[in-house]
mmCIF file of C-alpha atoms and ligand atoms in Angstrom:
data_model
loop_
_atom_site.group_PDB
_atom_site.id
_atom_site.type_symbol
_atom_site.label_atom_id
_atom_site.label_comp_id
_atom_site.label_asym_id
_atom_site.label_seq_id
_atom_site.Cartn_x
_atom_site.Cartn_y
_atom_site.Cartn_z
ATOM 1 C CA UNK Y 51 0.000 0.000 0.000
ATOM 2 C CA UNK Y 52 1.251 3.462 -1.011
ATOM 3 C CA UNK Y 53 0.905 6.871 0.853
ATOM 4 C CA UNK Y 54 1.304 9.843 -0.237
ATOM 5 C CA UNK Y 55 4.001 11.665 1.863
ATOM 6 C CA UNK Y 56 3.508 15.119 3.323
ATOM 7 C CA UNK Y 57 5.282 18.158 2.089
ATOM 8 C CA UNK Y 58 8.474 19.007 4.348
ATOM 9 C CA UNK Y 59 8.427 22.305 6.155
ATOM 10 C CA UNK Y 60 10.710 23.687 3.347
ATOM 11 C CA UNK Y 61 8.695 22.928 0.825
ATOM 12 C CA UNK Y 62 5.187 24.254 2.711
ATOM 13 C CA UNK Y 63 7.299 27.311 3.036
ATOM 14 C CA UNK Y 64 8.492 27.862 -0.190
ATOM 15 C CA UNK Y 65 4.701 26.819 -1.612
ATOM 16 C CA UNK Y 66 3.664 29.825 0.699
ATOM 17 C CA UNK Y 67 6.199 32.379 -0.175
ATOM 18 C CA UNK Y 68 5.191 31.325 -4.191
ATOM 19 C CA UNK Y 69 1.611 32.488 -3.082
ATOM 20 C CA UNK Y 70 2.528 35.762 -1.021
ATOM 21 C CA UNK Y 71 4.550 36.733 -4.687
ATOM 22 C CA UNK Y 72 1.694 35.971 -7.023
ATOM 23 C CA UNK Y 73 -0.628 37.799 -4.383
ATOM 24 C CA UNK Y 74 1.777 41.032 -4.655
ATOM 25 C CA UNK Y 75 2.224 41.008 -7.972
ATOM 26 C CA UNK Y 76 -1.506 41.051 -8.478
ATOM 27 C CA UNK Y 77 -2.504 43.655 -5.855
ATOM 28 C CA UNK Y 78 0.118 45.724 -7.655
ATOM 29 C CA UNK Y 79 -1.218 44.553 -11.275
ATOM 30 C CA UNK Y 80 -5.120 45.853 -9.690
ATOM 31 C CA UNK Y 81 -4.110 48.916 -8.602
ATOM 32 C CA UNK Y 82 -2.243 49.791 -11.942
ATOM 33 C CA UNK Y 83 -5.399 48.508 -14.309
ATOM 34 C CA UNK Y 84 -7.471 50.482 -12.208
ATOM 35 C CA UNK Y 85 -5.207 53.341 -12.661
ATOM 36 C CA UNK Y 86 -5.970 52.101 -16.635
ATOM 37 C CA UNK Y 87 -10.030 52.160 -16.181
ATOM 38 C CA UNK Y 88 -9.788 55.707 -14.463
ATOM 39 C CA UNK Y 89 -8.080 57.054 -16.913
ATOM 40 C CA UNK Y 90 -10.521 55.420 -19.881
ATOM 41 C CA UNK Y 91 -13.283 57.075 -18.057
ATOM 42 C CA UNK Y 92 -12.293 60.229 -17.630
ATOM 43 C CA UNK Y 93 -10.488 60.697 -20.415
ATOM 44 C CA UNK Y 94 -12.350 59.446 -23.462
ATOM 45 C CA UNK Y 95 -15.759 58.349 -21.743
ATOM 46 C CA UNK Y 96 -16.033 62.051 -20.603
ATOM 47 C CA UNK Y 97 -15.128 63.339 -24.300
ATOM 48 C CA UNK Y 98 -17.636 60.704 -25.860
ATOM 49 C CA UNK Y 99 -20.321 61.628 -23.389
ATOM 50 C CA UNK Y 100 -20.387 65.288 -24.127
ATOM 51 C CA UNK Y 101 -19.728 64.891 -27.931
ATOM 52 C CA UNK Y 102 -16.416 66.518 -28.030
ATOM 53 C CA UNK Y 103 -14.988 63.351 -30.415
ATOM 54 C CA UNK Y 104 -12.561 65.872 -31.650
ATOM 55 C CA UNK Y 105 -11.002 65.774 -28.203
ATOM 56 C CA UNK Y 106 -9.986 62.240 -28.215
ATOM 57 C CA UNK Y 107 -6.686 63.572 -30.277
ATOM 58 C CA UNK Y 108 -5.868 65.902 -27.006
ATOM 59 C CA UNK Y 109 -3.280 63.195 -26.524
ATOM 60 C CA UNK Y 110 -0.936 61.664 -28.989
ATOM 61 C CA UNK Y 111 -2.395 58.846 -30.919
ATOM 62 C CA UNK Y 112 -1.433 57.584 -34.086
ATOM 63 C CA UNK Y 113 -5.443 57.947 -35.568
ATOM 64 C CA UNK Y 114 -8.274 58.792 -32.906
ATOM 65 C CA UNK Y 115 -10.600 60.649 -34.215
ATOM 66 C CA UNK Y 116 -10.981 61.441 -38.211
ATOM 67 C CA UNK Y 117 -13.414 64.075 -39.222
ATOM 68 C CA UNK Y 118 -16.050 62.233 -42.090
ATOM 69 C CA UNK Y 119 -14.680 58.856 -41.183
ATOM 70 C CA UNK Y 120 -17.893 57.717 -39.208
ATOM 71 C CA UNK Y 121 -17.358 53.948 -38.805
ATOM 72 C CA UNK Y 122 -13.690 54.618 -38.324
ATOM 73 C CA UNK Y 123 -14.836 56.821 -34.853
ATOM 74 C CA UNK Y 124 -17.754 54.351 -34.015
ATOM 75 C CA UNK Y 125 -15.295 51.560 -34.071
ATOM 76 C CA UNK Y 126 -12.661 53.194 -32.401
ATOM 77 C CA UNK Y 127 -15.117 54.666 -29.808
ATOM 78 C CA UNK Y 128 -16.382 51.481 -29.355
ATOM 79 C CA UNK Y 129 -13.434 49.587 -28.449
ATOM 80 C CA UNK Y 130 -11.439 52.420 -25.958
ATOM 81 C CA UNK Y 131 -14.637 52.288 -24.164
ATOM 82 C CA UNK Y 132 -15.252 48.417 -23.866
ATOM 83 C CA UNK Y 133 -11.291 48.584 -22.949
ATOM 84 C CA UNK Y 134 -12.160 49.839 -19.492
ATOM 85 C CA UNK Y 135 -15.140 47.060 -19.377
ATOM 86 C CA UNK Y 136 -13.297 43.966 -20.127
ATOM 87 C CA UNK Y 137 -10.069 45.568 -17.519
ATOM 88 C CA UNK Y 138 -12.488 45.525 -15.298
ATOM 89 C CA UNK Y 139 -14.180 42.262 -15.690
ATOM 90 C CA UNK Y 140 -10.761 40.478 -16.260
ATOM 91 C CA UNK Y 141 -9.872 41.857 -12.596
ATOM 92 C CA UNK Y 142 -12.711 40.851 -11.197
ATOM 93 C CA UNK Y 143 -12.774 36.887 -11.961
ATOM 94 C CA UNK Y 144 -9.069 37.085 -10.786
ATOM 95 C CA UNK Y 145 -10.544 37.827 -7.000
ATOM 96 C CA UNK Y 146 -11.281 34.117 -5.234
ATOM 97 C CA UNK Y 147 -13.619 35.709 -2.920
ATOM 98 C CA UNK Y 148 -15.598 36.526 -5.924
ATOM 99 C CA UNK Y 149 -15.171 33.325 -7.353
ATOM 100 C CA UNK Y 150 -15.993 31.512 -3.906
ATOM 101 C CA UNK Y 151 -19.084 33.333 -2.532
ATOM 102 C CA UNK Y 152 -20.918 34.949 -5.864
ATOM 103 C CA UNK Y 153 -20.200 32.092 -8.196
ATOM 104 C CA UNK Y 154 -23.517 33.590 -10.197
ATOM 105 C CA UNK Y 155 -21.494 36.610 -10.616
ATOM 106 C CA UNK Y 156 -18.390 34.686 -11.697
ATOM 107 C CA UNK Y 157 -20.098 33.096 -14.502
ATOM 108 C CA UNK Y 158 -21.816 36.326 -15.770
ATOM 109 C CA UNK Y 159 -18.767 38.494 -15.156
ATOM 110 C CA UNK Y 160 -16.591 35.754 -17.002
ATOM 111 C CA UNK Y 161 -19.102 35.416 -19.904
ATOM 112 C CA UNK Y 162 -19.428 39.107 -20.260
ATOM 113 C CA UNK Y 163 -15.207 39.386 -20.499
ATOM 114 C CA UNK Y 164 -14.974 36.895 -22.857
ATOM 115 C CA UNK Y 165 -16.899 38.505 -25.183
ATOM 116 C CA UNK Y 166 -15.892 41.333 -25.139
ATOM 117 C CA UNK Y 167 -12.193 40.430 -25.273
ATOM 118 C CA UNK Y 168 -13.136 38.790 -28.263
ATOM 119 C CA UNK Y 169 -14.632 42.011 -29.816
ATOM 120 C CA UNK Y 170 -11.979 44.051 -28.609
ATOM 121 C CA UNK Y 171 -9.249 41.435 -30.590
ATOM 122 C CA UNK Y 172 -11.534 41.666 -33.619
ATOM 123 C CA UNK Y 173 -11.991 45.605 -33.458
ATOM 124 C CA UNK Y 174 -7.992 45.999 -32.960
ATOM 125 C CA UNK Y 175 -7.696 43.962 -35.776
ATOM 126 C CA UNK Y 176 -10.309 46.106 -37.751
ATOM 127 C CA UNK Y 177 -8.937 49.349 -36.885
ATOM 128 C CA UNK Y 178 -4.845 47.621 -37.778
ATOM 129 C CA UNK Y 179 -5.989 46.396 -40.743
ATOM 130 C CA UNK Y 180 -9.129 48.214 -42.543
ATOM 131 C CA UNK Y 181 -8.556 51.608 -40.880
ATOM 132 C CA UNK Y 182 -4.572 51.706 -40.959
ATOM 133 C CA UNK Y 183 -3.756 52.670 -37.519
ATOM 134 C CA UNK Y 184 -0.241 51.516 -36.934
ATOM 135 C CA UNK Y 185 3.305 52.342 -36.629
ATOM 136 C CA UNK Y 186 5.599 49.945 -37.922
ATOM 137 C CA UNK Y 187 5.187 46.715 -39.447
ATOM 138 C CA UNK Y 188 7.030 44.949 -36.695
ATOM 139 C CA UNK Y 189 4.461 46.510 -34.176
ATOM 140 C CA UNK Y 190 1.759 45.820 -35.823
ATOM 141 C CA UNK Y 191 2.698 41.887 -36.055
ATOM 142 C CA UNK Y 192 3.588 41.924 -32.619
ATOM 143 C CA UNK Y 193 -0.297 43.759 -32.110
ATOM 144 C CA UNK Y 194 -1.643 41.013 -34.425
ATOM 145 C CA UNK Y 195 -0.199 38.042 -32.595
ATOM 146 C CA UNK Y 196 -1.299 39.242 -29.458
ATOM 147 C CA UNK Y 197 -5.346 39.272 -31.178
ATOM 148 C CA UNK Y 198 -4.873 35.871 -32.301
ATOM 149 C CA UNK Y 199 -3.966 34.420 -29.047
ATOM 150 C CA UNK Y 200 -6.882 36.601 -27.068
ATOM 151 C CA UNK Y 201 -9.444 34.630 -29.868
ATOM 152 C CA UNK Y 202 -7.546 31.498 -29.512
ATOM 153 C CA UNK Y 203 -7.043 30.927 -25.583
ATOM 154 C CA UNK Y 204 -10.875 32.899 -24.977
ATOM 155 C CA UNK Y 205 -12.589 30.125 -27.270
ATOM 156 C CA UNK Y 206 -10.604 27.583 -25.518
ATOM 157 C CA UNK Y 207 -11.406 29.094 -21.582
ATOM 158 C CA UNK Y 208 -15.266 28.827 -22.990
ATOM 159 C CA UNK Y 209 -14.685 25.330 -24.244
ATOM 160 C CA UNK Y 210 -13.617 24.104 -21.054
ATOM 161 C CA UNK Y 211 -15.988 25.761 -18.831
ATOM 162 C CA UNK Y 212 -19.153 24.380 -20.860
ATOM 163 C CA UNK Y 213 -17.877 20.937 -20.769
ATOM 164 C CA UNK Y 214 -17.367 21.239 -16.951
ATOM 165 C CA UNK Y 215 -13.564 20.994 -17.156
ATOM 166 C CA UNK Y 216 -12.622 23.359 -14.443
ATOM 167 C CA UNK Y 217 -9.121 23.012 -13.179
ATOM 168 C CA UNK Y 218 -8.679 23.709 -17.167
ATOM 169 C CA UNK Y 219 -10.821 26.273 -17.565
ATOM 170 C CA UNK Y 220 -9.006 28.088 -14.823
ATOM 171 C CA UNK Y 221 -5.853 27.612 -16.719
ATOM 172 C CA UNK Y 222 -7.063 28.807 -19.788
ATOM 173 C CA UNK Y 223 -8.768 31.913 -17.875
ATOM 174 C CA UNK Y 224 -5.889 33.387 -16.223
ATOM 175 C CA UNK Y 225 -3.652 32.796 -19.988
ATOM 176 C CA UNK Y 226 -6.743 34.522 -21.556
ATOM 177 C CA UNK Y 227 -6.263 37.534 -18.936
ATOM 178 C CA UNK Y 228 -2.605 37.721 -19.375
ATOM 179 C CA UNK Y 229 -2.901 37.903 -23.015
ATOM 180 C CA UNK Y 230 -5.995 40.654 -22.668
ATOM 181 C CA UNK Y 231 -3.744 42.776 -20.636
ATOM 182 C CA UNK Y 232 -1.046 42.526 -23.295
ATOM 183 C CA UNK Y 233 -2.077 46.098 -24.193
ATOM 184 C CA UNK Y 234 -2.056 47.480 -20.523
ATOM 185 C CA UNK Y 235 1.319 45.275 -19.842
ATOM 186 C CA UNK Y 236 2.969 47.184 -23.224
ATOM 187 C CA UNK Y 237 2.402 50.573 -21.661
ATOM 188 C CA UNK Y 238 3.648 49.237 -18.040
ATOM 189 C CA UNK Y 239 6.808 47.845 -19.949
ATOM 190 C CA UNK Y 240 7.448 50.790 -21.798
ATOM 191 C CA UNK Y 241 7.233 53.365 -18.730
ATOM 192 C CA UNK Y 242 8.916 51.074 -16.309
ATOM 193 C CA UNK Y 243 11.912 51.372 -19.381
ATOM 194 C CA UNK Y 244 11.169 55.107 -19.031
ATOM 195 C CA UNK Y 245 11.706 55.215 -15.610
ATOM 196 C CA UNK Y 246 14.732 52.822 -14.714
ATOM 197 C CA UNK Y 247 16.427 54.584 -17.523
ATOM 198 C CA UNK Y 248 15.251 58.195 -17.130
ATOM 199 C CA UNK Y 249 14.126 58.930 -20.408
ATOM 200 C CA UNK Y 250 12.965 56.535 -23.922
ATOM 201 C CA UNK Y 251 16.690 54.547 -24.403
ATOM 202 C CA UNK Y 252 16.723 52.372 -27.323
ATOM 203 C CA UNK Y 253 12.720 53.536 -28.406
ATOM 204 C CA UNK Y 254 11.827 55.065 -31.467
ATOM 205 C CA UNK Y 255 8.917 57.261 -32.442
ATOM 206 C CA UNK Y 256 7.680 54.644 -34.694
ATOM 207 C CA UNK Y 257 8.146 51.969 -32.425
ATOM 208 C CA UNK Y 258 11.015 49.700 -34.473
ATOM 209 C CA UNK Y 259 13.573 49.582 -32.526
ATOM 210 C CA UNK Y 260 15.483 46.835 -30.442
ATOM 211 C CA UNK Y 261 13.890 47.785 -27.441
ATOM 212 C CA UNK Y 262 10.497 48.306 -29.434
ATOM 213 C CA UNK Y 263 10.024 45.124 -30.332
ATOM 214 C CA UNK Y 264 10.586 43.053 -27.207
ATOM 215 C CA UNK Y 265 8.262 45.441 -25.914
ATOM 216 C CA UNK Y 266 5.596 44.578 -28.059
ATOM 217 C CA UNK Y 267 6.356 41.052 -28.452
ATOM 218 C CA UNK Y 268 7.222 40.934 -24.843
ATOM 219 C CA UNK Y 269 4.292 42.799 -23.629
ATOM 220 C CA UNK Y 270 2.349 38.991 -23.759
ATOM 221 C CA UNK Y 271 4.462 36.719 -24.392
ATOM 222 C CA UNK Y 272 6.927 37.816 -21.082
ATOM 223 C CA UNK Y 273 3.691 37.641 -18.613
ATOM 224 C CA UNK Y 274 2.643 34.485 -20.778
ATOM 225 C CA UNK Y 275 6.385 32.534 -20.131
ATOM 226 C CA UNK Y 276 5.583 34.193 -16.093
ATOM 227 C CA UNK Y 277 2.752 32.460 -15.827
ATOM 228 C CA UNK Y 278 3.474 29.178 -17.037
ATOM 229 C CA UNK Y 279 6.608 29.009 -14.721
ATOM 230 C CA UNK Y 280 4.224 29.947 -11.792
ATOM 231 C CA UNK Y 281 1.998 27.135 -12.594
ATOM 232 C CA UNK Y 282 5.129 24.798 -13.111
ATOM 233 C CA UNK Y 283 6.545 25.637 -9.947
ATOM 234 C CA UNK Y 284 3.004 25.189 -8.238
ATOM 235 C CA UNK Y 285 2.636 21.868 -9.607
ATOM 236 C CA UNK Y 286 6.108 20.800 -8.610
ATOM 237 C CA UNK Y 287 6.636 18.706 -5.664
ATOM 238 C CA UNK Y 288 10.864 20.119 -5.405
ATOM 239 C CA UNK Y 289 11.221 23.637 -3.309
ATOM 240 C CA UNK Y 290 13.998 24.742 -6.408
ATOM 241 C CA UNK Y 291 11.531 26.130 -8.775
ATOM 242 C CA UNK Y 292 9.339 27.291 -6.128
ATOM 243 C CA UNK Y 293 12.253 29.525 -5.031
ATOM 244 C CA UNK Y 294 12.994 30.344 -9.071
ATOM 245 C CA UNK Y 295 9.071 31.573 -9.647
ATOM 246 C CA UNK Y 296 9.095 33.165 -6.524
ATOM 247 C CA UNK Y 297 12.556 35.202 -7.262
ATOM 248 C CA UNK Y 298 10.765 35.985 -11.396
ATOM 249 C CA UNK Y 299 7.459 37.174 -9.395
ATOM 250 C CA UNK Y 300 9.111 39.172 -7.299
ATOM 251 C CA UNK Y 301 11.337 40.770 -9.676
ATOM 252 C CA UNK Y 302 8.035 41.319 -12.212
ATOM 253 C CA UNK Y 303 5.838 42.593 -9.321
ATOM 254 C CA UNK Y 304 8.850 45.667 -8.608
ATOM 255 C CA UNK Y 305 9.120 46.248 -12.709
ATOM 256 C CA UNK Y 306 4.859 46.116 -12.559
ATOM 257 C CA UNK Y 307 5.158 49.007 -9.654
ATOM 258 C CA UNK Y 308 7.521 50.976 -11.340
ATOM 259 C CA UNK Y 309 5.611 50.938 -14.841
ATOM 260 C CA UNK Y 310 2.488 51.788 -12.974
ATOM 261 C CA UNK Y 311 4.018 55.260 -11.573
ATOM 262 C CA UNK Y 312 5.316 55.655 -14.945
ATOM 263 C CA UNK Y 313 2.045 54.980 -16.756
ATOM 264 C CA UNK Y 314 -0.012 57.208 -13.775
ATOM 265 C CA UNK Y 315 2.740 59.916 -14.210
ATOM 266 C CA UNK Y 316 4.017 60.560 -17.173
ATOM 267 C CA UNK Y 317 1.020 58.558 -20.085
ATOM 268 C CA UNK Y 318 -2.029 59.202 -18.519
ATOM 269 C CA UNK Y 319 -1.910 61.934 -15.307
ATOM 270 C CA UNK Y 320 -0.925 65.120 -17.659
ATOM 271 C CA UNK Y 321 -3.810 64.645 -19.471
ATOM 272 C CA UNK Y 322 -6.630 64.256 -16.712
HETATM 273 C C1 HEM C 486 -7.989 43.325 -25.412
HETATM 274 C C2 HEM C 486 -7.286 44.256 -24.924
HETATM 275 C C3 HEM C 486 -7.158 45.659 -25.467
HETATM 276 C C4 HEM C 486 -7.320 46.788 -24.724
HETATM 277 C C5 HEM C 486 -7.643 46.853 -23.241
HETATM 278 C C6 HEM C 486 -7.126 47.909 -25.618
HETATM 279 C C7 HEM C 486 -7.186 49.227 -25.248
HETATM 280 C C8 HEM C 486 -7.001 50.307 -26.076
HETATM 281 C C9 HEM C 486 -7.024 51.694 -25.670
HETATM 282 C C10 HEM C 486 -7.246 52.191 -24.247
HETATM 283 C C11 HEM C 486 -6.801 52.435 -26.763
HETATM 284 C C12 HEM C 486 -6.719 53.980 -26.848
HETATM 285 C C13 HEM C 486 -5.269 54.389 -27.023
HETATM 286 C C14 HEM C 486 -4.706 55.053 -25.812
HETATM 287 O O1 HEM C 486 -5.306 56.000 -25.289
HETATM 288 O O2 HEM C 486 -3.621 54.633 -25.371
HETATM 289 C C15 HEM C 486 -6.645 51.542 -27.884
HETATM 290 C C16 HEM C 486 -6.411 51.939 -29.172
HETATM 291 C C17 HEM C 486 -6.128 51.083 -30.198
HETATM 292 N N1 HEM C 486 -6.085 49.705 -30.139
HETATM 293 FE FE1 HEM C 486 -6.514 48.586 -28.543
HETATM 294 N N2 HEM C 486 -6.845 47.436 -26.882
HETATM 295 C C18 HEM C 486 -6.842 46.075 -26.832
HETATM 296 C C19 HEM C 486 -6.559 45.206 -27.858
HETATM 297 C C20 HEM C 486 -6.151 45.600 -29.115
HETATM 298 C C21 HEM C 486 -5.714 44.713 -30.149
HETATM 299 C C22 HEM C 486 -5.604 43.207 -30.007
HETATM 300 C C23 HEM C 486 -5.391 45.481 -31.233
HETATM 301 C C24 HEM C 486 -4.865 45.110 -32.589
HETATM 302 C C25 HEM C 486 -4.893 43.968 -33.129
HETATM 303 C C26 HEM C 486 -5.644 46.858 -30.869
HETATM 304 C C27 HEM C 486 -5.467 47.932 -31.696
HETATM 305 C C28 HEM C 486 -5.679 49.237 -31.354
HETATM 306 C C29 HEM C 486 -5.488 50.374 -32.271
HETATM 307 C C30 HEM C 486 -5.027 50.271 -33.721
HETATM 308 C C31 HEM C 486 -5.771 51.518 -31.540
HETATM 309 C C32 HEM C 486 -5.719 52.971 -32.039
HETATM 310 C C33 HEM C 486 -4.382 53.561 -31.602
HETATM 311 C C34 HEM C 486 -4.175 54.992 -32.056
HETATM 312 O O3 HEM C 486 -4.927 55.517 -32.855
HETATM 313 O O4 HEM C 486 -3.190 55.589 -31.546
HETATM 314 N N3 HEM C 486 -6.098 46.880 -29.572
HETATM 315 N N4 HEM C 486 -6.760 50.251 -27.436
#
């Protein structure tokens, strides 16, 4: 007859420690995307609300708003707006207490970000595409790759929660939210650069440099390869790469923090 033997101490501790990082890193993660949802609101929902579309262009963007290009501005409208909904939503299925006590909620909540990460892939891709609105090739693959995983790993986070398959589903979730940040995580990146190098090394204004491109490459597949070495590490019974994911988790949650002062003080602040 076999048992199964209990973890040692060092292990339970390093299994804790692994938690207290990931916990960190996502309190620091919630209060930047909320930083990202204030900022949605109150800069383009207040411009949309009162009709001053024009306005949208008070900051720099490559396109915005076009006079006489109607579904250009719908779509774009559209899909800055719904950015602040599915932030939102994709925060709140991260919370357990949500997931534990309002599992009603959960569903709808999850349901309702799905969706809509799926429309905001397919209106990225629509304004890339059919409206133009990019910088450089090699950003705009980099945007493009990050669309087709957001369609790829929502349909398969669906799939597994209608056929009941939960431990995956929860896998599939949190890659689905790491890959629907991707947009939030590229301005994070970027001002984090900023800020540990006190000023743009290495960027260019059309975004094709070195530094450029594993930004926008990196900006989901860097929280992606995070992710997967936190569930690794979860998974394995050894207290090495418990002590590995902690160290990476650690060492993201500190570039998160500084990225989110960046993003709060120099992207979004001077224009509230
Ligand atoms: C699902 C997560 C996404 C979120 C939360 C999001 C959010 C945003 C926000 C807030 C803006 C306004 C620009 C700003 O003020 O910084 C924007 C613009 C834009 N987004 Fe997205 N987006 C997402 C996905 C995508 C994808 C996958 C693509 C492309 C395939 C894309 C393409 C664009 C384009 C082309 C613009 C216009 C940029 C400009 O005119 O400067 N987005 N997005």
């Amino acid at each position: 007859m076999s048992t199964i033997a209990p973890p040692s101490p060092a292990t339970g501790a390093a299994a804790k420690a692994l938690r207290w990082a990931g916990l960190l890193w996502f309190l620091i993660a919630a209060v930047g995307q909320t930083a990202f949802i204030g900022f949605i609101v109150a800069y383009y929902g207040v411009r949309t609300a009162t009709g001053n579309f024009a306005g949208w262009n008070d900051k720099p963007l490559i396109d915005g708003y076009i006079a006489g290009d109607d579904a250009g501005n719908i779509i774009f409208a559209a899909h800055v707006l719904l950015a602040a909904v599915v932030t939102l939503g994709g925060l709140m299925q991260l919370i357990p207490a949500v997931r534990r006590r309002l599992p009603g909620l959960h569903r709808w909540t999850g349901r309702i970000f799905l969706v809509i990460a799926i429309f905001m892939a397919l209106s990225g891709v629509w304004l890339a595409l059919v409206r133009g609105t990019y910088l450089s090739t090699i950003s705009n693959v980099a945007i493009l790759g990050n669309a087709a995983l957001i369609l790829i790993f929502a349909a398969l986070a669906w799939r597994a929660a209608v056929g009941r398959r939960f431990e995956q589903h929860r896998t599939w979730a949190m890659r689905t939210f790491m890959v629907v940040s991707g947009v939030w995580f590229l301005r994070v990146g970027l001002m984090g650069w900023v800020v540990l190098n006190r000023g743009p090394a290495g960027l260019t204004a059309d975004m094709s440099g070195p530094v450029d491109s594993v930004m926008t490459f990196g900006s989901y597949l860097i929280p992606l390869a995070v992710l997967e070495l936190y569930f690794a590490a979860r998974r394995s019974p050894g207290v090495a790469l418990k002590i590995l994911a902690t160290f990476v988790v650690v060492v993201a949650a500190a570039y998160t923090a500084l990225g989110v002062f960046g993003t709060v003080a120099f992207m979004w602040g001077p224009y509230l």
